[in-house]
Coordinates of C-alpha atoms in Angstrom, one line a residue:
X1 CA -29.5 35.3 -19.2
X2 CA -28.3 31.9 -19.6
X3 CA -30.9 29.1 -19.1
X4 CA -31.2 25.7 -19.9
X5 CA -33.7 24.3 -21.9
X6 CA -33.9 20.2 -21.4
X7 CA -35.6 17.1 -20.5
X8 CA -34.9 15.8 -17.0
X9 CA -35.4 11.9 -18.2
X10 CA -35.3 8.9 -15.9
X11 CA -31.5 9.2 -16.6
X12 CA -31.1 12.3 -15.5
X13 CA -33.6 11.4 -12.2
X14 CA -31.1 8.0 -12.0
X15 CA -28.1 10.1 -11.7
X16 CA -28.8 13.4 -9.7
X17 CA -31.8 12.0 -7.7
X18 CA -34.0 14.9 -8.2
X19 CA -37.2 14.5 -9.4
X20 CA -38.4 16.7 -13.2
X21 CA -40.1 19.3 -11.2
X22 CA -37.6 20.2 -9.1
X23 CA -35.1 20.9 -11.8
X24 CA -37.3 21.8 -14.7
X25 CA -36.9 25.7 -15.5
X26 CA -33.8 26.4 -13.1
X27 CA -30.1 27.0 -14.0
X28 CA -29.0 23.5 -13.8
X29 CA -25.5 25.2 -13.3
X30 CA -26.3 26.8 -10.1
X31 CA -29.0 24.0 -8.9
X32 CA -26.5 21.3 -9.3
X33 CA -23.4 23.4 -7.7
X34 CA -22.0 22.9 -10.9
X35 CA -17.4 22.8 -9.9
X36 CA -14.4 21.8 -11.4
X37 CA -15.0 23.5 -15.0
X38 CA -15.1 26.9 -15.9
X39 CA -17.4 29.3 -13.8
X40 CA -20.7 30.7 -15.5
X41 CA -19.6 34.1 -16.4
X42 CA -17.1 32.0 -18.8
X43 CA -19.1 29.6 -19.9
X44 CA -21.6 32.1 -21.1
X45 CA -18.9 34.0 -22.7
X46 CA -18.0 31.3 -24.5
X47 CA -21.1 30.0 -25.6
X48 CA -21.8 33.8 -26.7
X49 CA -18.5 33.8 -29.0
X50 CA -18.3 30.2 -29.9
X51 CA -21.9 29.6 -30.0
X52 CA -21.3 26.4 -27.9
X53 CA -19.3 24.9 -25.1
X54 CA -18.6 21.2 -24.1
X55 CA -16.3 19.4 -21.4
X56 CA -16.4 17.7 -18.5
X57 CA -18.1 19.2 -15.3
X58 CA -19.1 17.7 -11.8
X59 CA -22.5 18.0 -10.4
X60 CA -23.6 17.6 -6.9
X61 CA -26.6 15.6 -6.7
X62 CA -29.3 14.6 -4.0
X63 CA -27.4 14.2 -0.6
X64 CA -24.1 15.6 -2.2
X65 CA -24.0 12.9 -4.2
X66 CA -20.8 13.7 -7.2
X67 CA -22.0 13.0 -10.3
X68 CA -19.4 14.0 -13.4
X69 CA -20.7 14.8 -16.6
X70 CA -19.5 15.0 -20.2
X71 CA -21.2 18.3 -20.9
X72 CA -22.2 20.0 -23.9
X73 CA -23.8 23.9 -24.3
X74 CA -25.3 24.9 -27.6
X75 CA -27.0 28.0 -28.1
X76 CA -29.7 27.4 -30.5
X77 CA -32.5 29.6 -32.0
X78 CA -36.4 29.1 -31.1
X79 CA -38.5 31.7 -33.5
X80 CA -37.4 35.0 -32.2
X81 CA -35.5 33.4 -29.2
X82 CA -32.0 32.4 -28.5
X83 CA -32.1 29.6 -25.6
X84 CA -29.1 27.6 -24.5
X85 CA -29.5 23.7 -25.4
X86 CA -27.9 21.4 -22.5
X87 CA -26.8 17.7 -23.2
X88 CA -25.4 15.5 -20.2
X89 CA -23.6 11.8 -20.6
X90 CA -22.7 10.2 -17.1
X91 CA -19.4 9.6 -17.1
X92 CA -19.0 9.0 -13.4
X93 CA -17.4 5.2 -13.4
X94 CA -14.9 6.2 -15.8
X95 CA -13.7 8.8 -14.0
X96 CA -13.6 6.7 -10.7
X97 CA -11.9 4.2 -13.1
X98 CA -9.1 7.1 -14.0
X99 CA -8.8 7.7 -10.7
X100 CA -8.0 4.1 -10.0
X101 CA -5.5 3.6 -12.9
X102 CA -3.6 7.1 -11.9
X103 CA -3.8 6.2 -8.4
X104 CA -2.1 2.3 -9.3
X105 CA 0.3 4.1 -11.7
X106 CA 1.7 6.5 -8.9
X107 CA 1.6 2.9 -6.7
X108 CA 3.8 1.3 -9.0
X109 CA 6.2 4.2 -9.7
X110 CA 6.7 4.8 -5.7
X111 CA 6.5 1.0 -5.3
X112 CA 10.1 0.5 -8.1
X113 CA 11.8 3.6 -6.9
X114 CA 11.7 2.3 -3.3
X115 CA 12.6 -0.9 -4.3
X116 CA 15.7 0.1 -6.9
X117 CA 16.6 2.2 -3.9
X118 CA 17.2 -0.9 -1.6
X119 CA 18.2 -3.1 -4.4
X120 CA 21.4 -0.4 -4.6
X121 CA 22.0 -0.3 -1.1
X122 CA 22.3 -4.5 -0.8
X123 CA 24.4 -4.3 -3.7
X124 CA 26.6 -1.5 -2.0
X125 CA 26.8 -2.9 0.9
X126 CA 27.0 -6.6 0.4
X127 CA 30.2 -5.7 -2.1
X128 CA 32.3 -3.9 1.0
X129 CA 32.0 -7.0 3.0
X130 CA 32.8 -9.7 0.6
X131 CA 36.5 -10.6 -0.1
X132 CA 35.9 -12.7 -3.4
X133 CA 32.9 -11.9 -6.2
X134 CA 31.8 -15.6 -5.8
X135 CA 31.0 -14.5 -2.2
X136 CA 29.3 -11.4 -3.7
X137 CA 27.3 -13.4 -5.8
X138 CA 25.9 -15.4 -3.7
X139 CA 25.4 -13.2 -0.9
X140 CA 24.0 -10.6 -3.2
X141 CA 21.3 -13.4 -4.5
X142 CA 20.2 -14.6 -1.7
X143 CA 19.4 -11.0 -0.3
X144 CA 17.5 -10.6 -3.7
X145 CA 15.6 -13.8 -3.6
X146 CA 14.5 -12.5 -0.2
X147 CA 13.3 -9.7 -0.9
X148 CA 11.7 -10.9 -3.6
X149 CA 9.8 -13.6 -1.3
X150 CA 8.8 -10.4 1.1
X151 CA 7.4 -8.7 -2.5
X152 CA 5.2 -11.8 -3.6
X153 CA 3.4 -11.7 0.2
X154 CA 2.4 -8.3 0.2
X155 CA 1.4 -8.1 -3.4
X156 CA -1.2 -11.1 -2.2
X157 CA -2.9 -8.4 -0.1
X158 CA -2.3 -5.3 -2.4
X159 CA 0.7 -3.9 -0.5
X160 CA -1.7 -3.3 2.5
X161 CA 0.5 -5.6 4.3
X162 CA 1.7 -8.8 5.5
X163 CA 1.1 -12.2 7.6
X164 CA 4.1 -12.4 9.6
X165 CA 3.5 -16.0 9.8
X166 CA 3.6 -16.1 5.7
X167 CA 6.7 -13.7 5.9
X168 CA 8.3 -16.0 8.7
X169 CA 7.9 -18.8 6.6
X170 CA 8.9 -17.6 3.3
X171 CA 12.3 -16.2 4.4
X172 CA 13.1 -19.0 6.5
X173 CA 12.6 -21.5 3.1
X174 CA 14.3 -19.0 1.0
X175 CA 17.0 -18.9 3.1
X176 CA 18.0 -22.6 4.5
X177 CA 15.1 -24.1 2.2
X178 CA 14.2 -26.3 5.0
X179 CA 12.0 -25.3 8.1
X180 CA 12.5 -29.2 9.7
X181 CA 14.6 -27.6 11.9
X182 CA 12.3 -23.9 12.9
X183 CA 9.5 -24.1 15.8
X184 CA 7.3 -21.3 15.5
X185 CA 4.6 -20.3 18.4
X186 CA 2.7 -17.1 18.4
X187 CA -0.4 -15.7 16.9
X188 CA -0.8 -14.7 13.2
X189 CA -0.6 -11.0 13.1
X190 CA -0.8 -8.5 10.3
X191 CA 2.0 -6.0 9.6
X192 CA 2.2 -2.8 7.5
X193 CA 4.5 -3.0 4.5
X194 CA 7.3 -0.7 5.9
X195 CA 7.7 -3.4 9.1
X196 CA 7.1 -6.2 6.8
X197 CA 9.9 -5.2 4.5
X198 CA 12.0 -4.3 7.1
X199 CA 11.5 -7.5 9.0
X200 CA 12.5 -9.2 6.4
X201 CA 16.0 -8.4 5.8
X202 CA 16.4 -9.1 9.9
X203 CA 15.0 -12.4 9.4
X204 CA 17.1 -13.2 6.5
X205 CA 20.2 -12.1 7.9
X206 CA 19.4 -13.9 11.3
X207 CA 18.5 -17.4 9.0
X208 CA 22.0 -16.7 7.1
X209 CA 24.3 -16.4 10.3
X210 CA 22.7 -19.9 11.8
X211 CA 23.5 -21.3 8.8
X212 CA 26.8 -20.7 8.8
X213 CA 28.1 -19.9 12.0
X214 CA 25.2 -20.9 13.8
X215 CA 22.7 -23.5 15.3
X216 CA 21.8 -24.7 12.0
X217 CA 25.7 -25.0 10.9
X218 CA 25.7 -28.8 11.8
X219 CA 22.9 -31.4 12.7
X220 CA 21.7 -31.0 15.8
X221 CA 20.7 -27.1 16.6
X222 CA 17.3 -26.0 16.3
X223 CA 15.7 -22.6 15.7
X224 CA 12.9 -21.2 17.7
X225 CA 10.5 -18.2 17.1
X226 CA 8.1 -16.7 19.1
X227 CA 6.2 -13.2 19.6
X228 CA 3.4 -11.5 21.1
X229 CA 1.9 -8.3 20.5
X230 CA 1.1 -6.0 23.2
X231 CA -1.8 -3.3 23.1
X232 CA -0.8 -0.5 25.9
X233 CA -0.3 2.4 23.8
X234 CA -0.8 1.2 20.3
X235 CA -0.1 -2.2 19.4
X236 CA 3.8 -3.7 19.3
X237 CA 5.2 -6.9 17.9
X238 CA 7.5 -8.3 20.4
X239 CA 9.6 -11.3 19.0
X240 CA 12.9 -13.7 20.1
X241 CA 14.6 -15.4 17.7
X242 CA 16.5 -18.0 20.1
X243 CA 19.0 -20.2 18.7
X244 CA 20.0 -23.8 20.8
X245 CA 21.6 -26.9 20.2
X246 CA 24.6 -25.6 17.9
X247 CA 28.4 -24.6 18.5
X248 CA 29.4 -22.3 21.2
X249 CA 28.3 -18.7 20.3
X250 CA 31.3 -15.9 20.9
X251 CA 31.0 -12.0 19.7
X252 CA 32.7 -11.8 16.5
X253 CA 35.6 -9.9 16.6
X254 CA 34.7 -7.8 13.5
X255 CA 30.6 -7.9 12.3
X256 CA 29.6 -8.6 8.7
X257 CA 26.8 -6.7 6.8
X258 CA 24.1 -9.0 7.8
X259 CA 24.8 -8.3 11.8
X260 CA 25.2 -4.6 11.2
X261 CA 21.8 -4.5 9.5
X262 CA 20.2 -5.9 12.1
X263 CA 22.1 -3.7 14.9
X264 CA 21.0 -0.2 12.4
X265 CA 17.4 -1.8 11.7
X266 CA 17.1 -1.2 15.6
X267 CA 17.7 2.2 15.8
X268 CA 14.4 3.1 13.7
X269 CA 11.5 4.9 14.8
X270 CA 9.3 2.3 14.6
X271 CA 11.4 -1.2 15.0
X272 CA 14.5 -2.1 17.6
X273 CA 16.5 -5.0 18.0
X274 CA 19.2 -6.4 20.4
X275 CA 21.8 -8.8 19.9
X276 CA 23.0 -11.4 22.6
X277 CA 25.2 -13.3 21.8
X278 CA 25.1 -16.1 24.8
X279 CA 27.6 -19.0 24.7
X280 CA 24.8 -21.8 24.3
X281 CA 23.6 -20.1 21.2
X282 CA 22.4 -16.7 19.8
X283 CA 19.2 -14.9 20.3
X284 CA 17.3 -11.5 19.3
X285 CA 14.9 -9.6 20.2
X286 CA 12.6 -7.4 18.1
X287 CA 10.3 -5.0 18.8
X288 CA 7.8 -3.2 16.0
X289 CA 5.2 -1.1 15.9
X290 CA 2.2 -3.0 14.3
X291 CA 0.2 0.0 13.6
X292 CA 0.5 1.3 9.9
X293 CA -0.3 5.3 11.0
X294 CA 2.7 5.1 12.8
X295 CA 5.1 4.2 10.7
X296 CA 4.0 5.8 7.5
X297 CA 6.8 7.5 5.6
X298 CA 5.9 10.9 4.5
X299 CA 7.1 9.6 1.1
X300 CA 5.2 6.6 1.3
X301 CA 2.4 6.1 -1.0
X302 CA -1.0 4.4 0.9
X303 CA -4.2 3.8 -1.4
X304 CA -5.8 3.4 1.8
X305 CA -6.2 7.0 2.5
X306 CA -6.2 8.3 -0.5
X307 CA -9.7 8.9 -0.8
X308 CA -10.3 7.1 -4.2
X309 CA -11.3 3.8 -4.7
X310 CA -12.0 1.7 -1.7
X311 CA -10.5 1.5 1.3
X312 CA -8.1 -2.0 1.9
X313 CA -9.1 -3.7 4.5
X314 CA -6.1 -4.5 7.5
X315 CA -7.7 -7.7 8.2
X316 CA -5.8 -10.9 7.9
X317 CA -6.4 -13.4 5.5
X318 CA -8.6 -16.0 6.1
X319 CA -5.5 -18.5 5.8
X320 CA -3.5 -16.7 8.2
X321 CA -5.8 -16.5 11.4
X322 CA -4.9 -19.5 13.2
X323 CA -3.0 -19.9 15.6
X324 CA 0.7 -21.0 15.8
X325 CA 3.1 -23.3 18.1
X326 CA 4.9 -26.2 16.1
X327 CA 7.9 -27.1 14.0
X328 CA 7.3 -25.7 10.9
X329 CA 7.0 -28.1 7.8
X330 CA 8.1 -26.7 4.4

C-alpha cells in the first residue's frame, strides 16, 4: 500500500490550509486530489522499481485552493518496514511566474507577426501608388512613424487599449506636427487595440490628405473633431472629421492609397466610414464598436482572458478622463 509518512509543519498548514490532524495518516495523494503528474498506480510502480520518484505535482488545498509542489517519493526502510518518505517545496509563485513569462512571450510573438504583417501591406501598397521612390519614401515613413505613435500608446496600458484622445493627438502631431490648427470636443473614451490600430491609419491618412490637398494646405482652414459614443446595443464610437476654411473640395478623379484605406477600413465588422467630399471642405464619418468582445480576432492574442495572471483593467487612465472641447495645443 502506498502511504506517506511526514510532518504536516506550519508550511505545509501555510500552503494547503489544513490543519496536522486532518492530514496526518492519509494518502496525501488522494486527500489533496493530487493532478497534473502521473496517477498513483505509476507512481507506485515507479517508486517500487526506482526506489524513488520526484517532479512536479499540483495539489488542491482548502477551498480548492492550487498549490504546486516540487515533489519527491522515497521509499525507505523502518526495521522490518518499507514506508514511502514524502518531501514537498512550494513552488507555486514560480509557476504563476512561468505562466506569466510564457503567456508575454506568446504576447510578443502574436504582437511582431501582426505587426510585420501590416508593415508589408503599407509597404505594398504605398509603392503601387507612388510615381517616384522619393514619394515612396516619404509616404512609406510617415505611415511607419504612425504606426509607431499608435504602438507607444497602447504599450502605456499593456496592449489593453487606447485613449482616443492620446491616439487623436499623437497622429495628428506625427502627421502635420502642429495641432494649432485641430479643435477637438468629445469625451475621452477607451478603445480596444484592434479599433485603436485601425483608427489610426484613418486618422493618419485623413491628417495627410488636409495637408496637402486639404484645409490645412494653406493658412486659413481649420480641422475639427468630434464624437460621441452611444450605448443602445453595446457601445459605438461615432466620430466627424470635418474639414472648413480651405480650398474648394472636388472628388478626385482617381483615389490614392490613403483614401482607399479609409473607404476598405469601412467595410469591417466592427468599424465603417463614409466619405463626403462637400465643396466647402471634406468630412468623415466613423463609426466603431468600442466593446473589445466584439471585435476580438479569433487569432488575436488577449491576456485578459487568458486566465493567468491578472485580469487588465479597461479603465482609462487617470490622465485621460476629462473631458474635451478646445483647439488642441501640441
Amino acid at each position: 500500500v502506498l502511504r506517506s509518512e511526514h510532518l504536516w509543519n506550519r508550511g505545509s498548514v501555510e500552503r494547503c490550509g489544513y490543519p496536522e490532524n486532518a492530514v496526518l495518516g492519509t494518502d496525501s495523494f488522494e486527500f489533496l486530489k493530487t493532478g497534473d503528474g502521473p496517477t498513483r498506480e505509476q507512481l507506485l510502480a515507479s517508486i517500487k522499481l526506482d526506489g524513488t520518484w520526484s517532479g512536479e505535482l499540483l495539489r488542491r488545498g482548502r477551498n480548492n485552493k492550487d498549490v504546486w509542489v516540487d515533489s519527491r517519493f522515497e521509499l525507505i526502510r523502518v526495521g522490518d518496514n518499507q514506508v514511502v518518505l514524502e518531501t514537498n517545496r512550494d513552488v507555486t509563485e514560480r509557476r504563476r511566474a512561468d505562466d506569466v513569462r510564457n503567456l508575454l512571450i506568446a504576447e510578443l510573438n502574436h504582437r511582431v507577426k501582426n505587426t510585420l504583417a501590416i508593415v508589408q501591406s503599407l509597404a505594398s501598397q504605398t509603392a503601387r501608388s507612388s510615381p517616384t521612390m522619393a514619394s515612396f519614401v516619404t509616404s512609406f515613413n510617415g505611415r511607419l512613424q504612425s504606426l509607431s505613435s499608435a504602438h507607444n500608446v497602447l504599450t502605456e496600458t499593456n496592449w489593453s487599449g487606447a485613449s482616443l484622445r492620446e491616439l487623436v493627438d499623437s497622429q495628428v502631431i506625427a502627421t502635420v506636427g502642429s495641432a494649432d490648427r485641430f479643435t477637438l470636443d468629445g469625451d475621452d473614451v477607451f478603445l480596444p487595440p484592434q479599433t485603436a490600430l485601425q483608427l489610426t491609419l484613418i486618422l493618419h491618412e485623413l491628417a495627410g490628405n488636409a495637408l496637402k490637398h486639404g484645409a490645412l494646405s494653406d493658412g486659413s482652414g481649420r480641422v475639427y473633431i468630434s464624437w460621441n459614443v452611444t450605448r443602445n446595443g453595446g457601445e459605438r464610437l461615432h466620430m466627424t472629421w470635418r474639414e472648413a476654411g480651405g480650398p474648394r473640395v472636388d472628388p478626385p478623379s482617381v483615389k490614392g492609397f490613403g483614401l482607399n484605406l479609409i473607404e476598405r477600413s469601412g467595410r469591417l465588422p466592427h468599424l465603417s466610414t463614409r466619405l463626403n467630399f462637400d465643396t466647402a471642405g471634406l468630412s468623415c464619418e466613423i463609426s466603431a464598436v468600442v466593446t473589445d468582445e466584439a471585435v476580438a480576432d479569433p487569432g488575436f492574442f488577449d491576456p485578459a482572458k487568458s486566465g493567468a495572471g491578472a485580469k487588465m483593467s479597461r479603465m482609462l487612465p487617470e490622465k485621460a478622463e476629462r473631458k474635451v472641447s478646445s483647439s488642441v495645443k501640441s
